[in-house]
PDB file of C-alpha atoms and ligand atoms in Angstrom:
ATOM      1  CA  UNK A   1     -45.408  29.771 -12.932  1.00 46.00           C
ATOM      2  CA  UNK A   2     -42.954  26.834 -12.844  1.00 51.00           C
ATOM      3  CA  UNK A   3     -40.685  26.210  -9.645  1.00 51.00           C
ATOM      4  CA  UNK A   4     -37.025  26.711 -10.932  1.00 58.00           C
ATOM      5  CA  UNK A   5     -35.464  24.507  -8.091  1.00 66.00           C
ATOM      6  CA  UNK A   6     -35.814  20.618  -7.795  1.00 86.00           C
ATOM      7  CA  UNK A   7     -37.241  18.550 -10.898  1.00 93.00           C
ATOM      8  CA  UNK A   8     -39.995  20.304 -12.888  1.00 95.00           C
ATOM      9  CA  UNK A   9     -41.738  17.429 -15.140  1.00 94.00           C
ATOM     10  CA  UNK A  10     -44.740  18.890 -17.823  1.00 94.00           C
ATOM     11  CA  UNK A  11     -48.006  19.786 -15.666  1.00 94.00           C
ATOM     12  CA  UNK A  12     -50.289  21.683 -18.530  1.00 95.00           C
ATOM     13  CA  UNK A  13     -48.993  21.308 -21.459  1.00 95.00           C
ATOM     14  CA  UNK A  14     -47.504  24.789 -21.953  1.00 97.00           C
ATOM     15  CA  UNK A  15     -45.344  26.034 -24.807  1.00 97.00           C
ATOM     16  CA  UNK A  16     -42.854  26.584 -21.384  1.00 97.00           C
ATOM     17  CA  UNK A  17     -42.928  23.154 -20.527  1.00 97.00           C
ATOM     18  CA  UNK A  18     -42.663  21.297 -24.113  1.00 98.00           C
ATOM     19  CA  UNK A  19     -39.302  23.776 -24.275  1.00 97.00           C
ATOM     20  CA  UNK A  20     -37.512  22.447 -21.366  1.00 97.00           C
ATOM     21  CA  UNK A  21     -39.180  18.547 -21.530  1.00 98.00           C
ATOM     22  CA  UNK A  22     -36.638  16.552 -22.864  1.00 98.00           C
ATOM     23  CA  UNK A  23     -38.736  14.114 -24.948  1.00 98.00           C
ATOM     24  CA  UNK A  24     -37.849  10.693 -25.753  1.00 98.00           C
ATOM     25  CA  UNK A  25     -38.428   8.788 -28.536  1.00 98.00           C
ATOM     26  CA  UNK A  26     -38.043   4.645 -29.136  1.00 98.00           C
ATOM     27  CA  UNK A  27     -39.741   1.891 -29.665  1.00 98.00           C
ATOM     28  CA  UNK A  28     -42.920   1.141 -27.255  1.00 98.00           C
ATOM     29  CA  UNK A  29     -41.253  -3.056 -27.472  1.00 98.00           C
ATOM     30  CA  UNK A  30     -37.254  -3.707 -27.632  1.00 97.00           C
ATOM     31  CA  UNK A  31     -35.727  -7.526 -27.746  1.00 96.00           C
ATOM     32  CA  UNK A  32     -34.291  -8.323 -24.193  1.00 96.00           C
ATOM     33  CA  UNK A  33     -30.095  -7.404 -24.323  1.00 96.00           C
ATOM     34  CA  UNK A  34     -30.476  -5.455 -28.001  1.00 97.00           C
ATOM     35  CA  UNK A  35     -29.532  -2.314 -28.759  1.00 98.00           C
ATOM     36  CA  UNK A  36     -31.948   0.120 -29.519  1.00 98.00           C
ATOM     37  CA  UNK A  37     -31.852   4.051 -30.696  1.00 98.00           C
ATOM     38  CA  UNK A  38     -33.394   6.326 -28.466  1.00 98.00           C
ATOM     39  CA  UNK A  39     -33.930  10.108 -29.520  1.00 98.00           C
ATOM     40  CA  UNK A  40     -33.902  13.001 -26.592  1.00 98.00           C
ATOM     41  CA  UNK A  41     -35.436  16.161 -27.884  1.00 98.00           C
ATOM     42  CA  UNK A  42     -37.863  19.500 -26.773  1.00 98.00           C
ATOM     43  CA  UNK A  43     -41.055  19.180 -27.760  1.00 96.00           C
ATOM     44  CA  UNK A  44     -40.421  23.136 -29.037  1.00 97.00           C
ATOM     45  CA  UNK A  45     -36.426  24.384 -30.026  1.00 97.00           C
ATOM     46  CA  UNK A  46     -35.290  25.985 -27.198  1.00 98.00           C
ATOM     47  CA  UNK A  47     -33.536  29.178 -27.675  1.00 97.00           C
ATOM     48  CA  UNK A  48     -29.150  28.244 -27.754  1.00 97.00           C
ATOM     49  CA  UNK A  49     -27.926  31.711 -26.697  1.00 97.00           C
ATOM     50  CA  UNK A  50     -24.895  33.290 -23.962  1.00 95.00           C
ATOM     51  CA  UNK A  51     -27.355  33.570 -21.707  1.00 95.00           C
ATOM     52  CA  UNK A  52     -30.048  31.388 -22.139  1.00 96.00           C
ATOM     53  CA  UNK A  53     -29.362  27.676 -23.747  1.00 97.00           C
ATOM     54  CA  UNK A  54     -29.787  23.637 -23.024  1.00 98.00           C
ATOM     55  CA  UNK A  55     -26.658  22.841 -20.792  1.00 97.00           C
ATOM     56  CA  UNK A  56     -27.147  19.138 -20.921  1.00 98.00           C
ATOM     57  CA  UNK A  57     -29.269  16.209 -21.046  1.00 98.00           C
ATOM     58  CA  UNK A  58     -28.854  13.016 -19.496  1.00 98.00           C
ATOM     59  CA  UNK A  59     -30.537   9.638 -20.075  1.00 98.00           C
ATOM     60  CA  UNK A  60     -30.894   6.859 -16.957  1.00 98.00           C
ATOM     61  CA  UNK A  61     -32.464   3.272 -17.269  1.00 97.00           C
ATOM     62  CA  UNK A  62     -34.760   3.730 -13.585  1.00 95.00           C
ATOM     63  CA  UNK A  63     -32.493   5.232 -11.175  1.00 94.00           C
ATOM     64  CA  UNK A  64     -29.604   3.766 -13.465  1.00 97.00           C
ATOM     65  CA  UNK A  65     -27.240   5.914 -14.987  1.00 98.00           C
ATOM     66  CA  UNK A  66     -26.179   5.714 -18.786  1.00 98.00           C
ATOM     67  CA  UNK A  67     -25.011   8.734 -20.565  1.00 98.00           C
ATOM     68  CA  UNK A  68     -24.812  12.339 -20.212  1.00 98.00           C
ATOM     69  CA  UNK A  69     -24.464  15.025 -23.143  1.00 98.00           C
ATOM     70  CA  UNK A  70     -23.112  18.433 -22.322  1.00 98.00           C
ATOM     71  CA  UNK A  71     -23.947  21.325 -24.591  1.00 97.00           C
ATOM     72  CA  UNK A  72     -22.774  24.725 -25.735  1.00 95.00           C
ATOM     73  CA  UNK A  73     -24.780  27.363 -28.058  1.00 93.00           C
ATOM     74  CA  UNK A  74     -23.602  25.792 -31.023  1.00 95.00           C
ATOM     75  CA  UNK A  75     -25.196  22.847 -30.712  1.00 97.00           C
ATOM     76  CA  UNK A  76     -29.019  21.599 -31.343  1.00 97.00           C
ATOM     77  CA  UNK A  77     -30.376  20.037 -27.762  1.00 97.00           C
ATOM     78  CA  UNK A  78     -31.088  17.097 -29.618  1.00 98.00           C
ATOM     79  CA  UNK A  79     -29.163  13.436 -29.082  1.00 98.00           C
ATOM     80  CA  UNK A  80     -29.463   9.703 -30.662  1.00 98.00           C
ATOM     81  CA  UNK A  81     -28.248   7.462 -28.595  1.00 98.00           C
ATOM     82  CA  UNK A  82     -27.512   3.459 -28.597  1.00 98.00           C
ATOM     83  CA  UNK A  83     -29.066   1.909 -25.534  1.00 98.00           C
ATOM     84  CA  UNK A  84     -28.575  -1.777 -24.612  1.00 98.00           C
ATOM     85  CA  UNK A  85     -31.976  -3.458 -23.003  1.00 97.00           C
ATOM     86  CA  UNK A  86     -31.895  -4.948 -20.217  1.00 95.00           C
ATOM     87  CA  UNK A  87     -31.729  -8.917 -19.530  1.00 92.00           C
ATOM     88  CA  UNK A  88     -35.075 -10.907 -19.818  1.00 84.00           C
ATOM     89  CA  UNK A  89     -35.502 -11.293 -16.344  1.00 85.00           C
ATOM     90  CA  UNK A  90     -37.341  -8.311 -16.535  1.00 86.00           C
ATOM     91  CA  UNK A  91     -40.913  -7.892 -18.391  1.00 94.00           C
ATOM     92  CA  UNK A  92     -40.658  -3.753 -18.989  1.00 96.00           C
ATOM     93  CA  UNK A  93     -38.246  -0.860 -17.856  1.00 97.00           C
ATOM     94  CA  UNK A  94     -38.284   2.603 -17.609  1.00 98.00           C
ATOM     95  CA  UNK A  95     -35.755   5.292 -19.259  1.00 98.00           C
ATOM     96  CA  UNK A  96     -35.775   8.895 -18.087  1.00 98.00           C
ATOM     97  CA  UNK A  97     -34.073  11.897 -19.052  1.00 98.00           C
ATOM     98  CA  UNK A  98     -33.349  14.848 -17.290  1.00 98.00           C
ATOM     99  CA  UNK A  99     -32.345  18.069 -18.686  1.00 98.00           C
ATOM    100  CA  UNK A 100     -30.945  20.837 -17.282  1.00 97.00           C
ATOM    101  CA  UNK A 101     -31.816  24.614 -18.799  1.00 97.00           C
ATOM    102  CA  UNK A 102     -29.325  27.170 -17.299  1.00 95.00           C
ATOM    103  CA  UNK A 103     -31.978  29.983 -16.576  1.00 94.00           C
ATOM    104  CA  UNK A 104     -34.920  27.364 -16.127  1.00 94.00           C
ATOM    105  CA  UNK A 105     -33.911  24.473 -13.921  1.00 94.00           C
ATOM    106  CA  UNK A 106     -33.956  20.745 -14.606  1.00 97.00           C
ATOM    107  CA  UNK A 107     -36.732  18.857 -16.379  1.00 97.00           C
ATOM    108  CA  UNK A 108     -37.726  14.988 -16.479  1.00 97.00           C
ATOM    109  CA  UNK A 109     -39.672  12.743 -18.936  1.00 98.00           C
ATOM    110  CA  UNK A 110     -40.117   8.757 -18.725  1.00 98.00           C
ATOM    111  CA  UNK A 111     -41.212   6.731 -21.093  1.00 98.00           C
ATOM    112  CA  UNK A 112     -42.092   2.306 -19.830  1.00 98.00           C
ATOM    113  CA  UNK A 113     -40.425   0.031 -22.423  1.00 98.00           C
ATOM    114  CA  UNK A 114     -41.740  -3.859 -23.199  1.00 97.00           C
ATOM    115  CA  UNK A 115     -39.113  -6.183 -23.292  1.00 96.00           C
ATOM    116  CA  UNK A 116     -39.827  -9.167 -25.571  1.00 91.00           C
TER     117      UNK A 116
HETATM  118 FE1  LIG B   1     -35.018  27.869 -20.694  1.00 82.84          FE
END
């Protein structure tokens, strides 16, 4: 099964693995220094119980950071958030989220952006 210590990232494909990913959704092109919305979410609702639940997700531009969102039961595991793009020095970037399940370790996803 899955290792439950360092950062697990989706290997198969499994129902287990689309629970914990923390998905991100955007635009595949933003305009250099706009912002844009970008949507964190499982692939599959994970369960938001005492002892099992999302604890929080946070969202980084490479290895930069830009927001965290901490989570109790009552909430979905689900965030919009307002990103600004980077400067047009650059052609593409990268955003990644982690997020951290409290029974099943932390999880990644990237997604490359085009600047234009
Ligand atoms: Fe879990």
């Amino acid at each position: 099964m899955t290792h439950y210590c360092g950062i697990n990232r989706m290997k198969e494909g499994t129902d287990f693995e689309k629970k914990h990913t923390p998905f991100i959704e955007c635009k595949d092109k933003v305009k250099a220094d706009d912002y844009f919305e970008v949507k964190i979410s499982t692939g599959i609702p994970h369960p938001m119980e005492d002892d099992h639940f999302i604890h929080w997700v946070e969202l980084y531009m490479g290895d930069l950071y830009l927001a965290r969102v901490d989570f109790t039961q009552f909430m979905k595991p689900e965030v919009k958030l307002m990103v600004k793009a980077p400067s047009k020095e650059h052609e593409k970037f990268t955003l990644r989220a982690l997020m951290r399940c409290n029974l099943h370790g932390v999880w990644e996803y990237e997604k490359e952006i085009l600047l234009e």
